[in-house]
PDB file of N, CA and C in Angstrom:
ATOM      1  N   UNK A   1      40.782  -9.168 130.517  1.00  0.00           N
ATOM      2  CA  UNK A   1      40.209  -8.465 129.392  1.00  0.00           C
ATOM      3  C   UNK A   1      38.801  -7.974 129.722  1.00  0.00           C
ATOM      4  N   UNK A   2      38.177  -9.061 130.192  1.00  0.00           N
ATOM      5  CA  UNK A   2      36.808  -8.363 130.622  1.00  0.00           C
ATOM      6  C   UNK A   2      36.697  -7.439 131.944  1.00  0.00           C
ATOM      7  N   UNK A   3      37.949  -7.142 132.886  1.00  0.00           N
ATOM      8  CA  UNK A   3      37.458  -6.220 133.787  1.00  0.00           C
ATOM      9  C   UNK A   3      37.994  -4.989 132.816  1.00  0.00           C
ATOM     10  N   UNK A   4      38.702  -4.962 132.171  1.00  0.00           N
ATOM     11  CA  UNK A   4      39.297  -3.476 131.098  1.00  0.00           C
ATOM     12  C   UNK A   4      38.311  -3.155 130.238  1.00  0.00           C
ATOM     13  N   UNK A   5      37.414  -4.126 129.418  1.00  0.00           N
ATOM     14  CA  UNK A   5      35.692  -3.702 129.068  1.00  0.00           C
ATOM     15  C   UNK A   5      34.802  -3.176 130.125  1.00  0.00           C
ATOM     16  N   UNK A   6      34.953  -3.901 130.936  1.00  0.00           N
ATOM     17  CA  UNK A   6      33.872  -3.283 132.237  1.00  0.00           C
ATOM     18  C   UNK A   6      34.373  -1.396 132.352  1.00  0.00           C
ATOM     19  N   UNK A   7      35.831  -2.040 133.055  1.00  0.00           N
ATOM     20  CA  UNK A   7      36.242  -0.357 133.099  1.00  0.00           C
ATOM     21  C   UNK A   7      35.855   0.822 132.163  1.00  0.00           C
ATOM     22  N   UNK A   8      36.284   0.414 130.827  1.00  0.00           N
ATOM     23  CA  UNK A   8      35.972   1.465 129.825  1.00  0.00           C
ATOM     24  C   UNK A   8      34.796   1.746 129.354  1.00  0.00           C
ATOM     25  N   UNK A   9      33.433   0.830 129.437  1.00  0.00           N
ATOM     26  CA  UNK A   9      32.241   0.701 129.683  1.00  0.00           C
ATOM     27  C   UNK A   9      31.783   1.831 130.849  1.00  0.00           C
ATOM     28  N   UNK A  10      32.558   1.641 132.158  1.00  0.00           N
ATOM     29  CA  UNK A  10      31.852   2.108 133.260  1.00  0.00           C
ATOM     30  C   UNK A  10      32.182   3.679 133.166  1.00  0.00           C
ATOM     31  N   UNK A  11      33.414   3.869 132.719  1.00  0.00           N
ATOM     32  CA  UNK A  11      34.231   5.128 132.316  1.00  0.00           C
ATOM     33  C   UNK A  11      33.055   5.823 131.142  1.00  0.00           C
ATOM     34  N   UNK A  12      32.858   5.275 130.167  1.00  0.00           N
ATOM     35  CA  UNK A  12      31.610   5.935 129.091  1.00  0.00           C
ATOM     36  C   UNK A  12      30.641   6.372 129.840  1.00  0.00           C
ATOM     37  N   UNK A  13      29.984   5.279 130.455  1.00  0.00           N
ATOM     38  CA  UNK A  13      28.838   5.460 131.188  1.00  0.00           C
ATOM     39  C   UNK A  13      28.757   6.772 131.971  1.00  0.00           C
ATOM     40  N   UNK A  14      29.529   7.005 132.597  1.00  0.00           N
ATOM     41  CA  UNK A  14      29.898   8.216 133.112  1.00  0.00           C
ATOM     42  C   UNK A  14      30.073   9.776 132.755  1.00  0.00           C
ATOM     43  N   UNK A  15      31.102   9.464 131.867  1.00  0.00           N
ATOM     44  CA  UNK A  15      30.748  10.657 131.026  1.00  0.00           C
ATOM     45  C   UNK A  15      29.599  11.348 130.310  1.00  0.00           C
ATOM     46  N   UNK A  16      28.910   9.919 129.582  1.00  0.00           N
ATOM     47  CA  UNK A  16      27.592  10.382 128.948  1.00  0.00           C
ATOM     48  C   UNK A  16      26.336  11.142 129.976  1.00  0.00           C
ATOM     49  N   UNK A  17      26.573  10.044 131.125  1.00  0.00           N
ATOM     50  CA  UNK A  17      25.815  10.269 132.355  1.00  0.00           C
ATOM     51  C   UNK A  17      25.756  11.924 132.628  1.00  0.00           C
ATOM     52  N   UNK A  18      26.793  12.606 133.102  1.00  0.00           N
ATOM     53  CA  UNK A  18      27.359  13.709 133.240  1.00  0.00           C
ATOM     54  C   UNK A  18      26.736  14.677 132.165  1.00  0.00           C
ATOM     55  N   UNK A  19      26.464  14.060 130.925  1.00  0.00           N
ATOM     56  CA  UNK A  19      26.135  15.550 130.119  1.00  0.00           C
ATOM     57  C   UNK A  19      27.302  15.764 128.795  1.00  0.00           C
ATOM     58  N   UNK A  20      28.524  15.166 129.795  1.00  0.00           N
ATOM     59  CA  UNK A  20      29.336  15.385 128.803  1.00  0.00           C
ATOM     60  C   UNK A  20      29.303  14.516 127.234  1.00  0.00           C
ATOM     61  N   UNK A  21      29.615  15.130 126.184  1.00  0.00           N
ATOM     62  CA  UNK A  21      29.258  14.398 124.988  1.00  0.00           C
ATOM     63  C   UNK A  21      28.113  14.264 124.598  1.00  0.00           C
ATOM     64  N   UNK A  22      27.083  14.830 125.040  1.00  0.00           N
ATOM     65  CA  UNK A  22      25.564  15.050 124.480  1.00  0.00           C
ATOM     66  C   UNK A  22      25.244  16.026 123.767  1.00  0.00           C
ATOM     67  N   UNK A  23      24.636  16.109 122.569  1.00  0.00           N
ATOM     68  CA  UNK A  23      24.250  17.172 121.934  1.00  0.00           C
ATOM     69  C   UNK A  23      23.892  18.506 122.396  1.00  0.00           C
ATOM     70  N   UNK A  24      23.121  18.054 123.394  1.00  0.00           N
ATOM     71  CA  UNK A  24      22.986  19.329 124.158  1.00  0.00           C
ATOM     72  C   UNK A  24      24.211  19.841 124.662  1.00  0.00           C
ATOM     73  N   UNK A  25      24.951  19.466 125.546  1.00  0.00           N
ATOM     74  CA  UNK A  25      25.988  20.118 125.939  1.00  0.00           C
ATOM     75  C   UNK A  25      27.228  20.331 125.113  1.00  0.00           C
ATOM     76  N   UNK A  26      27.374  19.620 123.682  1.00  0.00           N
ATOM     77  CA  UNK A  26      27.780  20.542 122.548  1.00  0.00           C
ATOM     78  C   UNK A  26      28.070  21.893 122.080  1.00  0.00           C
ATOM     79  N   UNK A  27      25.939  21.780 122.137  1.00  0.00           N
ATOM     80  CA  UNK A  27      25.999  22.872 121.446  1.00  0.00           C
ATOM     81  C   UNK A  27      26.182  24.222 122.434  1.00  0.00           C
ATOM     82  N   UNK A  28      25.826  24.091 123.911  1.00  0.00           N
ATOM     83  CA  UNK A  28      26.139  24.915 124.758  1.00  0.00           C
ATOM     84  C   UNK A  28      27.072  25.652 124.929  1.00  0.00           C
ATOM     85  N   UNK A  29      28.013  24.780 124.810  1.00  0.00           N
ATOM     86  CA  UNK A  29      29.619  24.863 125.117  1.00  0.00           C
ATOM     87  C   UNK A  29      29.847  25.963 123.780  1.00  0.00           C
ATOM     88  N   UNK A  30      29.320  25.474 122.409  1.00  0.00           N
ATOM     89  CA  UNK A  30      29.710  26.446 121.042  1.00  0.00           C
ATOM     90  C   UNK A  30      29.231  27.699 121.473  1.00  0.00           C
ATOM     91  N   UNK A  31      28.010  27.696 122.102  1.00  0.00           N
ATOM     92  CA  UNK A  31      27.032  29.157 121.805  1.00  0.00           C
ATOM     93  C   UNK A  31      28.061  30.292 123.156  1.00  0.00           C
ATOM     94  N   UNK A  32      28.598  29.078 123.888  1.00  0.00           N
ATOM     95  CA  UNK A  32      28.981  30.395 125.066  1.00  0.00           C
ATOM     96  C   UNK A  32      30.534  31.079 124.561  1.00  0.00           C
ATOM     97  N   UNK A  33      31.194  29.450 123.966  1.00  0.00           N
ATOM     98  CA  UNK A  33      32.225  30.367 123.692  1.00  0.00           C
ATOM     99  C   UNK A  33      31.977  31.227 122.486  1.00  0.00           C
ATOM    100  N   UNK A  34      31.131  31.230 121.564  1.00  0.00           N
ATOM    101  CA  UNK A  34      30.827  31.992 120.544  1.00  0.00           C
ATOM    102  C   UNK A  34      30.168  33.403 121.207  1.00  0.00           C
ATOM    103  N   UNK A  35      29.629  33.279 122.274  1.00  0.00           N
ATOM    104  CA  UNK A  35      29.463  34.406 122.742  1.00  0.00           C
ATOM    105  C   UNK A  35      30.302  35.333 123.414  1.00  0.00           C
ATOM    106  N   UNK A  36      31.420  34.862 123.489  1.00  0.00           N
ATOM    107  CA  UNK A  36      32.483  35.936 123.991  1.00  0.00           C
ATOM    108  C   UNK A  36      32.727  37.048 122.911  1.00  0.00           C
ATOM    109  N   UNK A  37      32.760  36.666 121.771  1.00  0.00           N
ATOM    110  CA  UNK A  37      32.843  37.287 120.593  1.00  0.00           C
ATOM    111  C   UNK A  37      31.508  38.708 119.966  1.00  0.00           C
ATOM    112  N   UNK A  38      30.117  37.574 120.464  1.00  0.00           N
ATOM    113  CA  UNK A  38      28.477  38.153 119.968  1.00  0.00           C
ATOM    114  C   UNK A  38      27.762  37.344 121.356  1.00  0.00           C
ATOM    115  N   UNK A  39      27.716  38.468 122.444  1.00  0.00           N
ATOM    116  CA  UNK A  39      27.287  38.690 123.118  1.00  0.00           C
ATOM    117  C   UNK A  39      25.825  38.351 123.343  1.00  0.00           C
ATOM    118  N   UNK A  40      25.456  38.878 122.154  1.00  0.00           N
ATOM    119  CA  UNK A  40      23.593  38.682 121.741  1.00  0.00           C
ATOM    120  C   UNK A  40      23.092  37.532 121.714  1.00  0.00           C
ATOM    121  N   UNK A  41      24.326  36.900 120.987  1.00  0.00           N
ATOM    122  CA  UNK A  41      24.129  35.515 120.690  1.00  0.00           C
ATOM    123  C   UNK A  41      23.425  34.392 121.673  1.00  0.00           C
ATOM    124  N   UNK A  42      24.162  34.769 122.943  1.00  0.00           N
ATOM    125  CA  UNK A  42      23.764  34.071 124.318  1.00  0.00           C
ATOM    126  C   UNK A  42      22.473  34.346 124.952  1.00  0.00           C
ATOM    127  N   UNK A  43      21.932  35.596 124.637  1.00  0.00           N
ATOM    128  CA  UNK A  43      20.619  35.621 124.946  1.00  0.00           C
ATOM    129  C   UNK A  43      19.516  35.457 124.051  1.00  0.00           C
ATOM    130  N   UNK A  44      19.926  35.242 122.695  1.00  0.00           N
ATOM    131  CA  UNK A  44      19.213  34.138 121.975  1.00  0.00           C
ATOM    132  C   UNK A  44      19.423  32.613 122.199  1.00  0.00           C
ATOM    133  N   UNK A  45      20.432  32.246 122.563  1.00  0.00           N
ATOM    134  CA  UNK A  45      20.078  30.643 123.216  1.00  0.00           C
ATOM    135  C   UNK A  45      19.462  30.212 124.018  1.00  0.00           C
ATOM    136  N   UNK A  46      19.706  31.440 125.483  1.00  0.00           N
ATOM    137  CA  UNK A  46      18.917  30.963 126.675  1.00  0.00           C
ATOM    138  C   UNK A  46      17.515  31.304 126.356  1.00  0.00           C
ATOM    139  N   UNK A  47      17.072  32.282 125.860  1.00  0.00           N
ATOM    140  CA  UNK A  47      15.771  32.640 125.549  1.00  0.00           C
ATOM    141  C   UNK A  47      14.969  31.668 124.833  1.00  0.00           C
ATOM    142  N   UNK A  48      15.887  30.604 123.863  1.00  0.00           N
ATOM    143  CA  UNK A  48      15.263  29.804 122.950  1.00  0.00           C
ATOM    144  C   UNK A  48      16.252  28.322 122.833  1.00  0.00           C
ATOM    145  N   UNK A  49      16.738  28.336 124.164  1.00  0.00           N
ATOM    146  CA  UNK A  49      17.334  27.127 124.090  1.00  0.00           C
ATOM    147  C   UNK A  49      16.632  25.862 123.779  1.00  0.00           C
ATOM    148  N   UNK A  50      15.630  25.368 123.709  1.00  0.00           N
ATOM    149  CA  UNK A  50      14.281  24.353 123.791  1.00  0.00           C
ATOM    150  C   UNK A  50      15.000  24.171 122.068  1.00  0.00           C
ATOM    151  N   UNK A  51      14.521  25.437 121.546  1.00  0.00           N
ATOM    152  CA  UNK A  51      14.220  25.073 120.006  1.00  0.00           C
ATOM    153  C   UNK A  51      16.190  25.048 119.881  1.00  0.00           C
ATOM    154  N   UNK A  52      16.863  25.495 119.878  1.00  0.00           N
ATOM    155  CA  UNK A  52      18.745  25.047 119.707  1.00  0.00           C
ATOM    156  C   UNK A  52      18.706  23.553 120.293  1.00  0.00           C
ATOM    157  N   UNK A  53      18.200  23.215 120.954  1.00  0.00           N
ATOM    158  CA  UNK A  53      18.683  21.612 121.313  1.00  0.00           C
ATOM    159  C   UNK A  53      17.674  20.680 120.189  1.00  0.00           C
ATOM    160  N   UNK A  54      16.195  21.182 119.895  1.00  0.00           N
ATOM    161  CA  UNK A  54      15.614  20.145 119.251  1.00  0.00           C
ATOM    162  C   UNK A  54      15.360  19.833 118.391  1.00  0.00           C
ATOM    163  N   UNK A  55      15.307  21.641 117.396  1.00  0.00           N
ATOM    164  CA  UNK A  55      15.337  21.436 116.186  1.00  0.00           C
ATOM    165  C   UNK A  55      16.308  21.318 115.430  1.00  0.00           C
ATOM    166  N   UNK A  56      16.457  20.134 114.628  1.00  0.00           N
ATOM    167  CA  UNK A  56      17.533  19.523 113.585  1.00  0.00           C
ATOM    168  C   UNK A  56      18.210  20.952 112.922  1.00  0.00           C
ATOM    169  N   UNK A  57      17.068  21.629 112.524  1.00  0.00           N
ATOM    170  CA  UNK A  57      17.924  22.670 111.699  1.00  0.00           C
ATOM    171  C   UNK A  57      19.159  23.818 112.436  1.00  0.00           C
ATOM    172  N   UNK A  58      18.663  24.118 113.615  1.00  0.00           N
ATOM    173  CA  UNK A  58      18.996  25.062 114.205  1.00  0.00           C
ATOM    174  C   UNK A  58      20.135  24.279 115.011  1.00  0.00           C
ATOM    175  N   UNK A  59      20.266  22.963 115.303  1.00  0.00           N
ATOM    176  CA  UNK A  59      21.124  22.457 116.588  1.00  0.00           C
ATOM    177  C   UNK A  59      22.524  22.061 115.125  1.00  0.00           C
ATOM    178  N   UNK A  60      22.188  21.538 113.994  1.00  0.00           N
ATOM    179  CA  UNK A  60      22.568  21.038 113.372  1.00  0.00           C
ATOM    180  C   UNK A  60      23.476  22.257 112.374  1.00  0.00           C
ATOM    181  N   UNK A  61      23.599  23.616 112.858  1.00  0.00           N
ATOM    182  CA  UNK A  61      23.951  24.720 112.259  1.00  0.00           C
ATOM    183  C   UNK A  61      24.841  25.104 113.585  1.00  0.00           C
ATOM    184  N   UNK A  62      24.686  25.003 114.669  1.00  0.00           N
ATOM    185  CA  UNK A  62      25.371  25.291 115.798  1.00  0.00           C
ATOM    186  C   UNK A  62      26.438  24.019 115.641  1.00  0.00           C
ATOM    187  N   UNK A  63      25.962  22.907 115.390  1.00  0.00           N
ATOM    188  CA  UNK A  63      26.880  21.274 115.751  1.00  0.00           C
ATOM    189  C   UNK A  63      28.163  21.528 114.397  1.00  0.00           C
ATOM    190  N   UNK A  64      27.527  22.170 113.541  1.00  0.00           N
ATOM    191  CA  UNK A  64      28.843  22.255 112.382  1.00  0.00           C
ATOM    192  C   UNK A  64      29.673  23.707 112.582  1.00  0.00           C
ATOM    193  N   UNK A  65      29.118  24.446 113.278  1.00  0.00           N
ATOM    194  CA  UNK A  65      29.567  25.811 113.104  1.00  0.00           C
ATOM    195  C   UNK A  65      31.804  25.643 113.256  1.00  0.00           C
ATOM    196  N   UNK A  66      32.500  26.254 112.413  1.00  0.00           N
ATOM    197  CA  UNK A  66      33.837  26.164 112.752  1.00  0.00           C
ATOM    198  C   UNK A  66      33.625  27.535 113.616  1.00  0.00           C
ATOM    199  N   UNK A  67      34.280  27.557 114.813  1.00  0.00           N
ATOM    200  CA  UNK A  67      34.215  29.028 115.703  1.00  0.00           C
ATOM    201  C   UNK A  67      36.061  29.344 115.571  1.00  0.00           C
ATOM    202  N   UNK A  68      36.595  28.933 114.120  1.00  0.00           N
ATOM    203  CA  UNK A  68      38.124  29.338 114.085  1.00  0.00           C
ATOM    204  C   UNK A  68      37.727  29.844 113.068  1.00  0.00           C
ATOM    205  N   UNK A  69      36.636  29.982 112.265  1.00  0.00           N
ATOM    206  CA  UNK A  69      36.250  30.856 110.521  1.00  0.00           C
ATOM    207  C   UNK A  69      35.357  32.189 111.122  1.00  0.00           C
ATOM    208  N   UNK A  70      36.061  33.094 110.735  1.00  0.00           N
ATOM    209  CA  UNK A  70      35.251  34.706 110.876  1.00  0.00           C
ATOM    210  C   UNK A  70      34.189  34.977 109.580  1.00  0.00           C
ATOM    211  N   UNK A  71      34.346  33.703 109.229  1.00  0.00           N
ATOM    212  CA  UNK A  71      33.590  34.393 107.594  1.00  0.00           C
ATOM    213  C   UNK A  71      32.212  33.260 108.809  1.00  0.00           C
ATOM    214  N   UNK A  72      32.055  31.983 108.380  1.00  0.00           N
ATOM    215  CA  UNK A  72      30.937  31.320 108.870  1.00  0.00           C
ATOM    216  C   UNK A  72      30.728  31.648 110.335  1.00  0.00           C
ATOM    217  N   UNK A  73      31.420  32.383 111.452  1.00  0.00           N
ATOM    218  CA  UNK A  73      30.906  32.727 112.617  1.00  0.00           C
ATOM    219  C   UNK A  73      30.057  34.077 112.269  1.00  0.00           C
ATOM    220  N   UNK A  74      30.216  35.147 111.339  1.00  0.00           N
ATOM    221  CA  UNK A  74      29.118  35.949 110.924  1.00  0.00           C
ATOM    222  C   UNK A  74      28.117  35.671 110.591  1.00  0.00           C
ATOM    223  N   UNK A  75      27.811  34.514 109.219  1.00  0.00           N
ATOM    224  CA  UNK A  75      26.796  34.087 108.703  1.00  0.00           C
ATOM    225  C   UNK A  75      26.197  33.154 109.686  1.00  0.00           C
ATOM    226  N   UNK A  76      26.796  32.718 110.871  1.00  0.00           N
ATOM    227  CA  UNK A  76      26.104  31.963 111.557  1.00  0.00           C
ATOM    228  C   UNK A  76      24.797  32.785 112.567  1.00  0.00           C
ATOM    229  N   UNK A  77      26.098  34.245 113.208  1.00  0.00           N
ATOM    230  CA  UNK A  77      24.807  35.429 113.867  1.00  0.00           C
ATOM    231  C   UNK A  77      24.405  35.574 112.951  1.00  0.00           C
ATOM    232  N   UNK A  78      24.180  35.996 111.374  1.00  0.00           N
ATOM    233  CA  UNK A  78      23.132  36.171 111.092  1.00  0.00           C
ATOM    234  C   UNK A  78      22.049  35.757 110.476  1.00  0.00           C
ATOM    235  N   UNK A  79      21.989  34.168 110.368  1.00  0.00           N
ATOM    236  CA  UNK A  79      21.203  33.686 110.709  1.00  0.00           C
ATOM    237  C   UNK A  79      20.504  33.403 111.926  1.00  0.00           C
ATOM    238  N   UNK A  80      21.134  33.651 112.821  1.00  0.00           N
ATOM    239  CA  UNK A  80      20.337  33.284 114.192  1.00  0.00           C
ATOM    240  C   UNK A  80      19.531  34.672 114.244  1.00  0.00           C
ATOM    241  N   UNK A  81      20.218  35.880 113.886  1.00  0.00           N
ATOM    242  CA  UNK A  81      19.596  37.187 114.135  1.00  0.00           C
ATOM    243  C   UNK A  81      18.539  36.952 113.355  1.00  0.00           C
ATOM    244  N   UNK A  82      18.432  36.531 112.285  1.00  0.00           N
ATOM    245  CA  UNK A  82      17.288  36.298 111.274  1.00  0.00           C
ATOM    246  C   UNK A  82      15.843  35.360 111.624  1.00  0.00           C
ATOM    247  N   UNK A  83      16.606  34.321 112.314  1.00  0.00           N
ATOM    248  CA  UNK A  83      15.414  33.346 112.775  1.00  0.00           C
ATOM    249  C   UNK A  83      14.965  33.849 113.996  1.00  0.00           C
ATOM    250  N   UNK A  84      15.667  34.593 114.431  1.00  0.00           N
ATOM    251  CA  UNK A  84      14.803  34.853 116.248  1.00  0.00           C
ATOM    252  C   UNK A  84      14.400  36.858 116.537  1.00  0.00           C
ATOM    253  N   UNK A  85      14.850  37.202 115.441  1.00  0.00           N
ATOM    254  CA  UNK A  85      14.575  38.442 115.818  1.00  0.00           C
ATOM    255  C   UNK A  85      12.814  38.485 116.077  1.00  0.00           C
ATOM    256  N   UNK A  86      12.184  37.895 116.079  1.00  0.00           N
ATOM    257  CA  UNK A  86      10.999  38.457 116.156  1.00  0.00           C
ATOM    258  C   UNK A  86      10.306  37.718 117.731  1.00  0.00           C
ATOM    259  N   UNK A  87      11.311  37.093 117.870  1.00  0.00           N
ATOM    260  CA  UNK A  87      11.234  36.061 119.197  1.00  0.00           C
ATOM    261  C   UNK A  87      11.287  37.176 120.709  1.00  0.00           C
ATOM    262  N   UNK A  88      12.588  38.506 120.611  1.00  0.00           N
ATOM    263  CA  UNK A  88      13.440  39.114 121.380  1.00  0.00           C
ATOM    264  C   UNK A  88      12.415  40.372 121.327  1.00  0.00           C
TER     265      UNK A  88
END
């Protein structure tokens, strides 16, 4: 029992290690495939990725976004168009 804790322990460890399952790489993963769609979108992340990973509001609007709803993937560019246009 305890080498199958170790294992699945060492197995987590790993993954987290990697990136994978971190907020950050979450929200990455949303913004690129959301950018196949809004293009723009992606060069508002990389341009302002700092503030998408740290601020609650902005990471926390990417972390809920459904990218299967056409209604909230609009309101999502345009809020981002809204908060960063003056950034670009």
């Amino acid at each position: 029992m305890i080498m199958f804790e170790l294992a699945i322990e060492l197995l987590f460890t790993l993954y987290t290690s990697l990136g994978f399952g971190t907020k950050e790489y979450k929200i990455e993963t949303k913004m690129e495939k959301l950018s196949k769609e809004y293009p723009e979108i992606l060069h508002y992340y990389q341009q302002n990725q700092r503030i998408f990973e740290t601020d609650d509001t902005v990471g926390g609007l990417v972390l809920s976004l459904n990218l299967k709803s056409e209604v909230e993937k609009k309101n999502f560019v345009s809020v981002i168009h809204q908060r960063f246009i003056d950034t670009v």
